[in-house]
Short mmCIF file of C-alpha atoms in Angstrom, two decimals:
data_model
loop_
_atom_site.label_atom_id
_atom_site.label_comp_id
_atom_site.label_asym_id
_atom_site.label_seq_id
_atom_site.Cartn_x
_atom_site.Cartn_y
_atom_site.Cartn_z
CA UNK A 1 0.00 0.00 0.00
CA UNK A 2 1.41 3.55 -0.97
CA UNK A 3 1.64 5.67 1.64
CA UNK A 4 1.22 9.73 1.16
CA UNK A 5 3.37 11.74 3.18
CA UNK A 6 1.83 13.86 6.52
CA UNK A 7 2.93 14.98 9.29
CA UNK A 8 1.50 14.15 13.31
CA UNK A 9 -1.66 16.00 12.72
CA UNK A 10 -2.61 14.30 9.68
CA UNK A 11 -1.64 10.72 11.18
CA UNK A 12 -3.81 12.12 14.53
CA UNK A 13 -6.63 13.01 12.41
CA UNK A 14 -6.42 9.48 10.53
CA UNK A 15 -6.18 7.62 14.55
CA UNK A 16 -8.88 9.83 15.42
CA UNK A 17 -11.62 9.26 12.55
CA UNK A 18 -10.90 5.90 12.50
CA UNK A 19 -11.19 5.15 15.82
CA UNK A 20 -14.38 7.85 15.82
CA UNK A 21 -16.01 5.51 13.07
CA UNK A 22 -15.61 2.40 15.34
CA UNK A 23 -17.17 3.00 17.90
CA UNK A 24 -20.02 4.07 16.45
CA UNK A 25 -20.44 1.10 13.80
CA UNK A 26 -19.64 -1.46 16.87
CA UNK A 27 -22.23 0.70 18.81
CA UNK A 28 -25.12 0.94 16.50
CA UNK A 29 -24.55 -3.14 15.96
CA UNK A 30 -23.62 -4.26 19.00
CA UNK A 31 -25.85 -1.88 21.71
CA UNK A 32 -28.96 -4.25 22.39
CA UNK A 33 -26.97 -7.29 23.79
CA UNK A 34 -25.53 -3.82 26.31
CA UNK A 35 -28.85 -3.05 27.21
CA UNK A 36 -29.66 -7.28 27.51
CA UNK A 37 -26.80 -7.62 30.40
CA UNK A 38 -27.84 -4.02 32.75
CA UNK A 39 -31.57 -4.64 31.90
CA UNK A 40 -34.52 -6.37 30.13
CA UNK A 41 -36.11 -3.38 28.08
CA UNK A 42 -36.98 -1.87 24.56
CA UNK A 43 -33.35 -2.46 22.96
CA UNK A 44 -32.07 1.11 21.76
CA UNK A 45 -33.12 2.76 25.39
CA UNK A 46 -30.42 4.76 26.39
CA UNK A 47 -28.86 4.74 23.18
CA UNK A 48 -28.18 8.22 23.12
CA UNK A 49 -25.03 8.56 25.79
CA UNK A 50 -23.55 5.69 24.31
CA UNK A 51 -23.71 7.04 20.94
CA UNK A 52 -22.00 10.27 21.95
CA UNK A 53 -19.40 8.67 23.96
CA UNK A 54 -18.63 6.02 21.61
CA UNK A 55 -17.08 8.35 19.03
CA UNK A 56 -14.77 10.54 21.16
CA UNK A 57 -14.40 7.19 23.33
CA UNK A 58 -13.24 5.02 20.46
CA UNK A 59 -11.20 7.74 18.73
CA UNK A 60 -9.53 8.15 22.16
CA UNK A 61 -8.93 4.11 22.77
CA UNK A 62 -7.02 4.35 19.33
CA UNK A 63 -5.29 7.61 18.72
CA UNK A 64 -3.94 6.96 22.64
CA UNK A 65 -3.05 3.33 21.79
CA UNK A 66 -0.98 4.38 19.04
CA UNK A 67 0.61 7.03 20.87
CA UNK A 68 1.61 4.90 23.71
CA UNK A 69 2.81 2.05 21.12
CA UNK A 70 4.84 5.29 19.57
CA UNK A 71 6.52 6.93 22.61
CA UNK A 72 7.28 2.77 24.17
CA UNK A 73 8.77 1.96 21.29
CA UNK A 74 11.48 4.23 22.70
CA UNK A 75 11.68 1.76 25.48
CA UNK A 76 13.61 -1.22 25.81
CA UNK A 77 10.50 -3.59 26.06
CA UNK A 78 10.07 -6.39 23.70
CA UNK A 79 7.11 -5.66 20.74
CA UNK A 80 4.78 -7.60 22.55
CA UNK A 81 4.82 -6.50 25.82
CA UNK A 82 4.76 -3.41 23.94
CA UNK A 83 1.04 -3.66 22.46
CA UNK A 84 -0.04 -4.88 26.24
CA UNK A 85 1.39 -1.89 27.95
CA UNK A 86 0.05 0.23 25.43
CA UNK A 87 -2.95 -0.62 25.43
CA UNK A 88 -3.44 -0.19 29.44
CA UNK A 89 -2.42 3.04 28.80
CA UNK A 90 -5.12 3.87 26.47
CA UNK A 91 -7.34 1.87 28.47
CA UNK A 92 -6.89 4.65 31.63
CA UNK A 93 -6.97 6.86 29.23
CA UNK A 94 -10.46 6.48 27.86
CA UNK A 95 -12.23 5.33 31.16
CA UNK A 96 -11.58 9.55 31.97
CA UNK A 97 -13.33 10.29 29.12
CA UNK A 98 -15.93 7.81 29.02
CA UNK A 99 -17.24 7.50 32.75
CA UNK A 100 -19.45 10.38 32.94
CA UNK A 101 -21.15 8.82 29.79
CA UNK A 102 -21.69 5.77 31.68
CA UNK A 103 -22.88 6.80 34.98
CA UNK A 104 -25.42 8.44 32.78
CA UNK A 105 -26.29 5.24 30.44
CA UNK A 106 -26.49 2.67 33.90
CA UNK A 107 -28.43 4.89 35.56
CA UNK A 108 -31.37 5.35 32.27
CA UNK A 109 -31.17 1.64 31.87
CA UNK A 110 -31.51 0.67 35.90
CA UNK A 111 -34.64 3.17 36.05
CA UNK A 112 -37.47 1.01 37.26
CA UNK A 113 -40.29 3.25 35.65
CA UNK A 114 -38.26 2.87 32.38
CA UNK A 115 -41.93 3.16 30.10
CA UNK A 116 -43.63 5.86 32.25
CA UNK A 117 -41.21 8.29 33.75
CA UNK A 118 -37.99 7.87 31.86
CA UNK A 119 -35.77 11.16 31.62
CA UNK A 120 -34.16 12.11 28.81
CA UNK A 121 -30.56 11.99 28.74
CA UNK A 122 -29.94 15.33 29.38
CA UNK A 123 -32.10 15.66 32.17
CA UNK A 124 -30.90 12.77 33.65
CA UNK A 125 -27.18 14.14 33.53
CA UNK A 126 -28.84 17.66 34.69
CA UNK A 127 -30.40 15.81 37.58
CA UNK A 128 -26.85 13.76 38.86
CA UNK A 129 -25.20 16.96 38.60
CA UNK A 130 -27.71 19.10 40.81
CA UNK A 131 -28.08 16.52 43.19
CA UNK A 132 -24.60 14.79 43.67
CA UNK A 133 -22.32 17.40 41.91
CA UNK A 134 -19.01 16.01 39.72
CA UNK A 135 -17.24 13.92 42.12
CA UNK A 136 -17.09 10.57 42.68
CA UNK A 137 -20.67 10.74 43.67
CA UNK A 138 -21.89 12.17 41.00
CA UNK A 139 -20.98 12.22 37.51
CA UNK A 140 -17.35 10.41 38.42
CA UNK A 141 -19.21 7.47 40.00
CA UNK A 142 -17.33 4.35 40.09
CA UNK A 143 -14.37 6.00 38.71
CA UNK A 144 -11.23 3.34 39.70
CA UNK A 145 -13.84 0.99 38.76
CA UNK A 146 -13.86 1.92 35.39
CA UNK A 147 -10.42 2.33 34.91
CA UNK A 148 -9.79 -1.15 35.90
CA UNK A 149 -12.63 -2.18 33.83
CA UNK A 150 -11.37 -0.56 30.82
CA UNK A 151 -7.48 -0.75 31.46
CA UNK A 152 -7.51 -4.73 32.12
CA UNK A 153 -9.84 -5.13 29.05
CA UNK A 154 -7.45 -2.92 26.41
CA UNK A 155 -4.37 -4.68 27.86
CA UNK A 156 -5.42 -8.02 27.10
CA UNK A 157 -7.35 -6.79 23.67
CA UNK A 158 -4.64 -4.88 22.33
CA UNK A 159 -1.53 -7.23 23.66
CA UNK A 160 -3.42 -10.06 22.66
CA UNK A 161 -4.92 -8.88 18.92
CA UNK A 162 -1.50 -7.67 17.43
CA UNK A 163 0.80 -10.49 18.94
CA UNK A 164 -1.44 -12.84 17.71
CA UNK A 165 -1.71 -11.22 14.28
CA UNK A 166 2.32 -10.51 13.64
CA UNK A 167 2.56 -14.54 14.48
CA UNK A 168 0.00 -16.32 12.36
CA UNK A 169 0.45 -15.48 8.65
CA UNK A 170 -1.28 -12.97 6.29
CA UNK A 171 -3.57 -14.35 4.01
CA UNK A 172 -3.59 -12.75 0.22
CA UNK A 173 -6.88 -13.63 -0.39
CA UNK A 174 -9.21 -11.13 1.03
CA UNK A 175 -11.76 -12.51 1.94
CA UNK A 176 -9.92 -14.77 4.17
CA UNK A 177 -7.52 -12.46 5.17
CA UNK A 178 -10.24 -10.52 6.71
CA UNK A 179 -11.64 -13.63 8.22
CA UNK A 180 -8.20 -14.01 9.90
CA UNK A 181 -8.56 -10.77 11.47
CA UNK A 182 -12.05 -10.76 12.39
CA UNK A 183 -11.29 -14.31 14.28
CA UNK A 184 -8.36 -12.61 16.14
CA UNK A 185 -10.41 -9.84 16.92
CA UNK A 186 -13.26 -11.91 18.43
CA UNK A 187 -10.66 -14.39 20.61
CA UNK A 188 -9.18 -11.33 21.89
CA UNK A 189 -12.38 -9.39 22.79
CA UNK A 190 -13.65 -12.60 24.50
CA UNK A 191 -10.57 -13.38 26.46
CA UNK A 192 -10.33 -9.41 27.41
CA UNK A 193 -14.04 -9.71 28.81
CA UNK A 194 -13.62 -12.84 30.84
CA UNK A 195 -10.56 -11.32 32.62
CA UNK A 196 -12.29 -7.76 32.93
CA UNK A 197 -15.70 -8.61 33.97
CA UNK A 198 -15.15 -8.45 37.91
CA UNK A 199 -14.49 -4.63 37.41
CA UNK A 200 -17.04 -4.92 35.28
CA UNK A 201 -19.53 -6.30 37.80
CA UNK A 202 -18.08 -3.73 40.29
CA UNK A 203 -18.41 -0.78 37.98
CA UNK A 204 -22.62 -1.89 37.64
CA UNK A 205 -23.11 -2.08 41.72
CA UNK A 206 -21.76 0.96 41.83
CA UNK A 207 -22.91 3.15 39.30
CA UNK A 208 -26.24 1.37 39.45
CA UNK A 209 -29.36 1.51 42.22
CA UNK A 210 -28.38 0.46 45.19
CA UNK A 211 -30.05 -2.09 47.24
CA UNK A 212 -31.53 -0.16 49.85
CA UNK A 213 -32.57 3.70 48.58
CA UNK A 214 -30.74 6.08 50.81
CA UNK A 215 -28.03 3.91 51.73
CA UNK A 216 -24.93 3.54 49.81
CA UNK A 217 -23.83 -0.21 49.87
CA UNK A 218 -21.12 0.03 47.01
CA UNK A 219 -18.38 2.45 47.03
CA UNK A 220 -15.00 1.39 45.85
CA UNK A 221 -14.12 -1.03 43.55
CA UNK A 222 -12.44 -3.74 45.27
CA UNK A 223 -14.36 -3.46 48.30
CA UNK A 224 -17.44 -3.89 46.17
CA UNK A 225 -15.87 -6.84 44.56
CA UNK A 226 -15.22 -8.43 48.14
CA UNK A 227 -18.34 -7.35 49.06
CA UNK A 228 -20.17 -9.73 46.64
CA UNK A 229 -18.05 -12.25 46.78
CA UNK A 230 -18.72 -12.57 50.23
CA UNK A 231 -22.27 -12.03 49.90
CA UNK A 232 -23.13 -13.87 46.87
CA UNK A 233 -20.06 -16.67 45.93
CA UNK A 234 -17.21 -16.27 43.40
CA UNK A 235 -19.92 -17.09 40.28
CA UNK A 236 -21.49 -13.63 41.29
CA UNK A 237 -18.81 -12.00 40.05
CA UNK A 238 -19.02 -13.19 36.38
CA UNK A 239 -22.75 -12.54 36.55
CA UNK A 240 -23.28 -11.13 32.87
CA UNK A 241 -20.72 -13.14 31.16
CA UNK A 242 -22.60 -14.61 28.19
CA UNK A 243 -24.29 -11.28 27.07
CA UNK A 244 -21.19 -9.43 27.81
CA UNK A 245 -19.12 -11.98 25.70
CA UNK A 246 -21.72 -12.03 22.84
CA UNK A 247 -21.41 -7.88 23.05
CA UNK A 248 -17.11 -7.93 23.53
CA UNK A 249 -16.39 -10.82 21.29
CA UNK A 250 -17.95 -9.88 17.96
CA UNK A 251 -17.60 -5.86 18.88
CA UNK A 252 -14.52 -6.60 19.23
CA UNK A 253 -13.45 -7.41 16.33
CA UNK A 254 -16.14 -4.96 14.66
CA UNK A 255 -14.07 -2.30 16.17
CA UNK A 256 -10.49 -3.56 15.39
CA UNK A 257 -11.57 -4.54 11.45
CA UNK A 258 -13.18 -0.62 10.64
CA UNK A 259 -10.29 0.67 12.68
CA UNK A 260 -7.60 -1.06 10.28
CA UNK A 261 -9.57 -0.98 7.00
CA UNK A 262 -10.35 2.91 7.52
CA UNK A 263 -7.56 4.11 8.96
CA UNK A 264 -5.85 2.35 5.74
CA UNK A 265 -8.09 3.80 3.18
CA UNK A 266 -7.84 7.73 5.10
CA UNK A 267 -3.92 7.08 5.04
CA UNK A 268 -4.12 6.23 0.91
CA UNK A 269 -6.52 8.83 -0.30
CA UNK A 270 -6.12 11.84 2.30
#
């Protein structure tokens, strides 16, 4: 593939669109099976924070990722403990962005009176704001929670996606070259999500209704994890796996294939 010369900000804008197209095509696909493991309701419900974290949120995961693949490579770590460290780093990186987003998603899809009295998203973000502020109570709920969730999960996806692919061999037919990558892509998204999912888990108590109204059970993320496991067994903790799998494993690779294939195309025609 020819390549047309640019400097940072064109390769940043390339990262960024990419990774902005993503998220929204593994959103608008994948979104349902989200709303099947908070809770049982009409399918796009509380699609709007999702879809307006999902660009900036995917276009950070991979503009970041490549950034912290860039400045390691200064390092003297091996490539693929490169691509896990990497993505961690992008994985911190976008549970900043995105967390807001979500404490306003879990708390739509959690509402009990989901068909009667649901807010809209903006008055549901209007309301956490006015009555818990921007701290960790309000709109930065669940916080180290999320950055495990989404650290853990890019660590594993990224480390796992592009070892994987530099060892088993490009195909030159493609059709089955991009069968190659999609099956990559979906191993690594549902290894990433078996490993993540207690943060995960932690991450929902939190963010989401708590058992008793008025009385905050879940606080921090590994006492919340202990908590349950206490409370409810070690199976309780990877409570949401199957829907979460059948969301992470083919979004997954959804994300990884429009990242490559468009960031390729913007690189040969802009």
């Amino acid at each position: 593939m020819s390549r047309k010369p640019g400097g940072f900000l064109q390769e940043a804008s390339h990262q960024i669109t990419a990774g902005g197209s993503a998220g929204l095509v593994e959103i608008c696909l994948m979104h349902p099976l989200d709303v099947v493991k908070t809770r049982l309701f009409g399918f796009y419900k509380g699609i709007l924070p999702p879809i307006m974290a999902e660009t900036p949120k995917r276009a950070v995961k991979f503009f970041t990722f490549e950034q912290y693949k860039k400045l390691l490579g200064h390092a003297s770590l091996s490539p693929g403990l490169t691509f896990a460290v990497a993505g961690l780093g992008s994985g911190l990186t976008e549970a900043v962005v995105v967390n807001p987003f979500e404490v306003v998603k879990v708390s739509l899809q959690a509402n009990r009176n989901a068909f009667t009295e649901q807010p809209s998203t903006f008055v549901q973000a209007r309301r956490i704001i006015t009555t818990e502020g921007l701290g960790f109570r309000g709109l930065n709920k669940g916080l180290t929670a999320t950055l495990g969730r989404h650290g853990v999960f890019n660590m594993v996806y990224f480390g796992f996606y592009f070892n994987v692919k530099n060892i088993i061999p490009v195909n030159e037919e493609p059709t089955l070259e991009f069968l190659r990558k999609f099956g990559i892509g979906l191993v690594s998204g549902t290894i990433a999500s078996i490993i993540n999912i207690p943060f995960d888990v932690a991450k929902s108590r939190i963010q989401g209704p708590q058992p008793e109204p008025g009385e905050i059970k879940y606080r921090t993320c590994f006492k919340t994890m202990a908590t349950v496991y206490k409370e409810e067994g070690f199976l309780a903790l990877y409570k949401g796996l199957v829907p979460k799998i059948m969301r992470l494993g083919p979004g997954g690779a959804v994300m990884l294939l429009v990242y490559e294939y468009a960031y390729a195309w913007l690189q040969e025609n802009w």
